[in-house]
Tab-separated table of C-alpha atoms in Angstrom:
chain	number	residue	atom	x	y	z
B	1	MET	CA	-6.445	-27.687	11.592
B	2	SER	CA	-9.118	-26.052	9.477
B	3	THR	CA	-8.530	-22.582	8.043
B	4	SER	CA	-12.196	-21.952	7.355
B	5	ASP	CA	-15.079	-20.491	9.305
B	6	PRO	CA	-18.352	-22.407	9.708
B	7	HIS	CA	-19.562	-20.918	6.409
B	8	HIS	CA	-16.578	-22.414	4.565
B	9	HIS	CA	-14.651	-19.206	3.991
B	10	SER	CA	-10.878	-19.079	4.180
B	11	ALA	CA	-8.292	-16.402	4.862
B	12	TRP	CA	-5.386	-15.926	2.444
B	13	ARG	CA	-2.173	-13.926	2.337
B	14	ILE	CA	-0.689	-12.633	-0.925
B	15	ARG	CA	2.376	-10.586	-1.893
B	16	ALA	CA	2.963	-8.059	-4.651
B	17	TRP	CA	6.552	-9.229	-5.319
B	18	ASP	CA	7.804	-6.825	-2.636
B	19	ASP	CA	6.944	-4.028	-5.086
B	20	THR	CA	5.410	-1.046	-3.272
B	21	ARG	CA	4.017	0.530	-6.438
B	22	LEU	CA	2.362	-2.736	-7.491
B	23	ALA	CA	0.796	-3.125	-4.033
B	24	GLU	CA	-0.545	0.428	-4.361
B	25	ARG	CA	-2.051	-0.488	-7.740
B	26	PHE	CA	-3.769	-3.514	-6.171
B	27	LEU	CA	-5.325	-1.184	-3.595
B	28	GLU	CA	-6.265	1.515	-6.136
B	29	LEU	CA	-7.769	-0.918	-8.637
B	30	GLY	CA	-9.492	-3.181	-6.100
B	31	LEU	CA	-7.741	-6.398	-7.048
B	32	VAL	CA	-4.954	-8.861	-6.413
B	33	ALA	CA	-2.903	-10.543	-9.111
B	34	VAL	CA	-0.201	-13.181	-9.493
B	35	SER	CA	2.517	-13.949	-12.051
B	36	GLU	CA	4.115	-11.993	-14.848
B	37	ASP	CA	2.003	-14.027	-17.283
B	38	ASP	CA	4.706	-16.552	-18.075
B	39	ILE	CA	1.904	-19.017	-18.864
B	40	GLY	CA	0.256	-16.695	-21.395
B	41	GLN	CA	-3.294	-17.974	-20.988
B	42	ASP	CA	-6.179	-18.532	-18.600
B	43	VAL	CA	-4.970	-21.224	-16.182
B	44	THR	CA	-8.489	-22.606	-15.713
B	45	ARG	CA	-8.365	-23.840	-19.318
B	46	PHE	CA	-5.865	-26.568	-18.480
B	47	ALA	CA	-7.665	-29.907	-18.286
B	48	SER	CA	-5.635	-31.072	-15.289
B	49	GLU	CA	-2.917	-30.069	-12.866
B	50	LYS	CA	-0.622	-32.399	-14.809
B	51	ALA	CA	-1.193	-30.353	-17.995
B	52	LEU	CA	-0.593	-27.133	-16.061
B	53	ARG	CA	2.599	-28.619	-14.584
B	54	ARG	CA	3.857	-29.455	-18.109
B	55	LYS	CA	3.208	-25.878	-19.270
B	56	ILE	CA	4.941	-24.376	-16.231
B	57	LEU	CA	7.938	-26.677	-16.736
B	58	GLU	CA	8.061	-25.715	-20.430
B	59	GLU	CA	8.109	-22.008	-19.506
B	60	ASN	CA	10.584	-22.476	-16.629
B	61	PRO	CA	13.276	-24.894	-17.838
B	62	GLY	CA	15.843	-25.758	-15.222
B	63	ARG	CA	13.509	-25.160	-12.286
B	64	SER	CA	13.420	-27.887	-9.651
B	65	GLU	CA	10.472	-30.254	-9.279
B	66	GLN	CA	9.818	-28.626	-5.902
B	67	ALA	CA	9.631	-25.147	-7.477
B	68	ILE	CA	7.305	-26.388	-10.227
B	69	GLY	CA	5.098	-28.052	-7.608
B	70	THR	CA	4.969	-24.784	-5.669
B	71	PHE	CA	3.921	-22.888	-8.814
B	72	VAL	CA	1.158	-25.430	-9.522
B	73	THR	CA	-0.111	-24.999	-5.947
B	74	TYR	CA	-0.103	-21.189	-6.290
B	75	TRP	CA	-2.122	-21.390	-9.505
B	76	ARG	CA	-4.602	-23.910	-8.078
B	77	ASP	CA	-5.105	-21.858	-4.930
B	78	PHE	CA	-5.482	-18.546	-6.772
B	79	SER	CA	-7.680	-19.712	-9.646
B	80	ARG	CA	-9.783	-22.494	-8.119
B	81	THR	CA	-9.518	-22.872	-4.325
B	82	MET	CA	-9.875	-19.207	-3.347
B	83	LYS	CA	-13.555	-18.231	-3.297
B	84	THR	CA	-15.608	-15.058	-3.441
B	85	GLY	CA	-16.162	-13.952	0.156
B	86	ASP	CA	-12.810	-15.221	1.415
B	87	ILE	CA	-10.650	-12.752	3.326
B	88	ILE	CA	-7.377	-11.739	1.692
B	89	VAL	CA	-4.441	-9.932	3.282
B	90	LEU	CA	-1.963	-8.091	1.070
B	91	ALA	CA	1.487	-7.931	2.672
B	92	TYR	CA	3.497	-4.917	1.499
B	93	ARG	CA	5.862	-2.109	2.469
B	94	ASP	CA	4.690	1.459	2.083
B	95	ARG	CA	6.921	4.174	0.637
B	96	ARG	CA	8.444	4.749	4.084
B	97	GLU	CA	9.347	1.023	4.239
B	98	THR	CA	6.762	0.419	6.978
B	99	LEU	CA	5.500	-3.174	6.992
B	100	ARG	CA	1.794	-2.911	6.143
B	101	ALA	CA	-1.147	-5.250	5.628
B	102	ALA	CA	-4.317	-4.506	3.684
B	103	VAL	CA	-7.365	-6.610	4.567
B	104	GLY	CA	-10.081	-7.199	2.010
B	105	SER	CA	-12.722	-9.623	0.778
B	106	VAL	CA	-12.388	-11.513	-2.477
B	107	ALA	CA	-15.129	-9.993	-4.645
B	108	GLY	CA	-14.880	-11.996	-7.851
B	109	GLU	CA	-13.771	-15.140	-9.584
B	110	TYR	CA	-10.362	-15.612	-11.181
B	111	GLU	CA	-10.011	-13.650	-14.440
B	112	TYR	CA	-7.399	-13.653	-17.168
B	113	ARG	CA	-7.110	-10.385	-19.101
B	114	ALA	CA	-4.886	-11.034	-22.104
B	115	ASN	CA	-5.030	-7.386	-23.231
B	116	GLU	CA	-3.886	-5.901	-19.897
B	117	PRO	CA	-0.661	-3.980	-20.686
B	118	ASP	CA	0.866	-4.678	-17.239
B	119	LEU	CA	1.777	-8.366	-17.402
B	120	ARG	CA	1.623	-8.565	-13.601
B	121	LEU	CA	-2.095	-7.669	-13.624
B	122	ARG	CA	-3.356	-10.198	-16.174
B	123	HIS	CA	-4.159	-13.045	-13.738
B	124	ARG	CA	-6.423	-11.348	-11.188
B	125	ARG	CA	-9.286	-11.384	-8.745
B	126	ALA	CA	-11.433	-8.432	-7.698
B	127	VAL	CA	-11.100	-7.428	-4.041
B	128	ARG	CA	-13.103	-5.076	-1.841
B	129	TRP	CA	-10.470	-3.553	0.436
B	130	HIS	CA	-11.681	-2.888	3.993
B	131	MET	CA	-8.641	-1.540	5.830
B	132	THR	CA	-4.889	-1.125	5.942
B	133	LEU	CA	-2.805	-1.343	9.084
B	134	ASN	CA	0.729	-1.750	10.353
B	135	ARG	CA	1.543	-5.439	10.541
B	136	SER	CA	2.490	-4.909	14.207
B	137	GLU	CA	-1.244	-4.449	14.913
B	138	LEU	CA	-1.959	-8.065	13.937
B	139	ASP	CA	-2.010	-10.882	16.488
B	140	ASP	CA	1.368	-12.644	16.633
B	141	ASP	CA	0.235	-15.787	14.798
B	142	LEU	CA	-1.417	-13.783	12.000
B	143	ARG	CA	1.608	-11.494	11.686
B	144	ARG	CA	3.937	-14.506	11.357
B	145	ALA	CA	1.722	-15.875	8.571
B	146	VAL	CA	1.620	-12.492	6.810
B	147	ASN	CA	5.422	-12.245	6.984
B	148	THR	CA	6.100	-15.562	5.226
B	149	PRO	CA	7.963	-15.251	1.911
B	150	ALA	CA	5.555	-17.318	-0.217
B	151	THR	CA	3.595	-15.566	-2.979
B	152	ILE	CA	0.240	-16.838	-1.740
B	153	ASN	CA	-0.823	-19.038	1.130
B	154	ARG	CA	-3.829	-19.870	3.242
B	155	PHE	CA	-3.687	-18.950	6.929
B	156	ARG	CA	-3.279	-22.065	9.085
B	157	ALA	CA	-4.973	-20.677	12.193
B	158	GLY	CA	-8.478	-22.135	12.265
B	159	ASP	CA	-10.028	-18.859	13.342
B	160	ALA	CA	-8.009	-16.570	11.029
B	161	TYR	CA	-11.000	-15.848	8.806
B	162	SER	CA	-13.276	-14.847	11.690
B	163	ARG	CA	-10.609	-12.701	13.405
B	164	LEU	CA	-9.647	-10.863	10.208
B	165	ALA	CA	-13.287	-10.435	9.167
B	166	ALA	CA	-14.080	-8.971	12.606
B	167	MET	CA	-11.153	-6.531	12.309
B	168	ALA	CA	-12.362	-5.441	8.873
B	169	SER	CA	-15.948	-5.054	10.095
B	170	ASP	CA	-14.842	-3.023	13.122
B	171	SER	CA	-12.746	-0.788	10.861
B	172	GLU	CA	-15.658	-0.177	8.483
B	173	GLU	CA	-17.988	0.670	11.375
B	174	ALA	CA	-15.421	3.078	12.832
B	175	HIS	CA	-15.046	4.815	9.470
B	176	GLY	CA	-18.732	4.781	8.510
B	177	VAL	CA	-18.229	2.464	5.542
């Protein structure tokens, strides 16, 4: 089943390591980020996924082949597959431990900022945040996808992009954005 709309946009879900403060920084700074920079360089500079896999294995000795494969998929999705204009949902808990979701649009290409003091913000993408809501307000299938434990994943529902984009648009109209 396709996860894209007719204009070839996708919907993604990302986590901030279950760290409320980091999720708040994503919202404040207008971005999403992955990793604690264990790779130490721009992942788009690797000539192939095989080269990236070798580097990840080097930095994560003892990890299973399955875990390494998962990391390679995360990097590919975040740095190459995700596109400007895609919808992104940040799953997080607010300071009251309420399960929240922020809905935004990817607003820039993958960037690596070697001089960023917070290692967790070095591998990033700009995001224009449209709305935040309680996860309970999402349709059941979208909520289940948002609640998955993976760091990043694409929504499987074929109409996820259009439903989330409509929610964001309705929210902006209601708030005069």
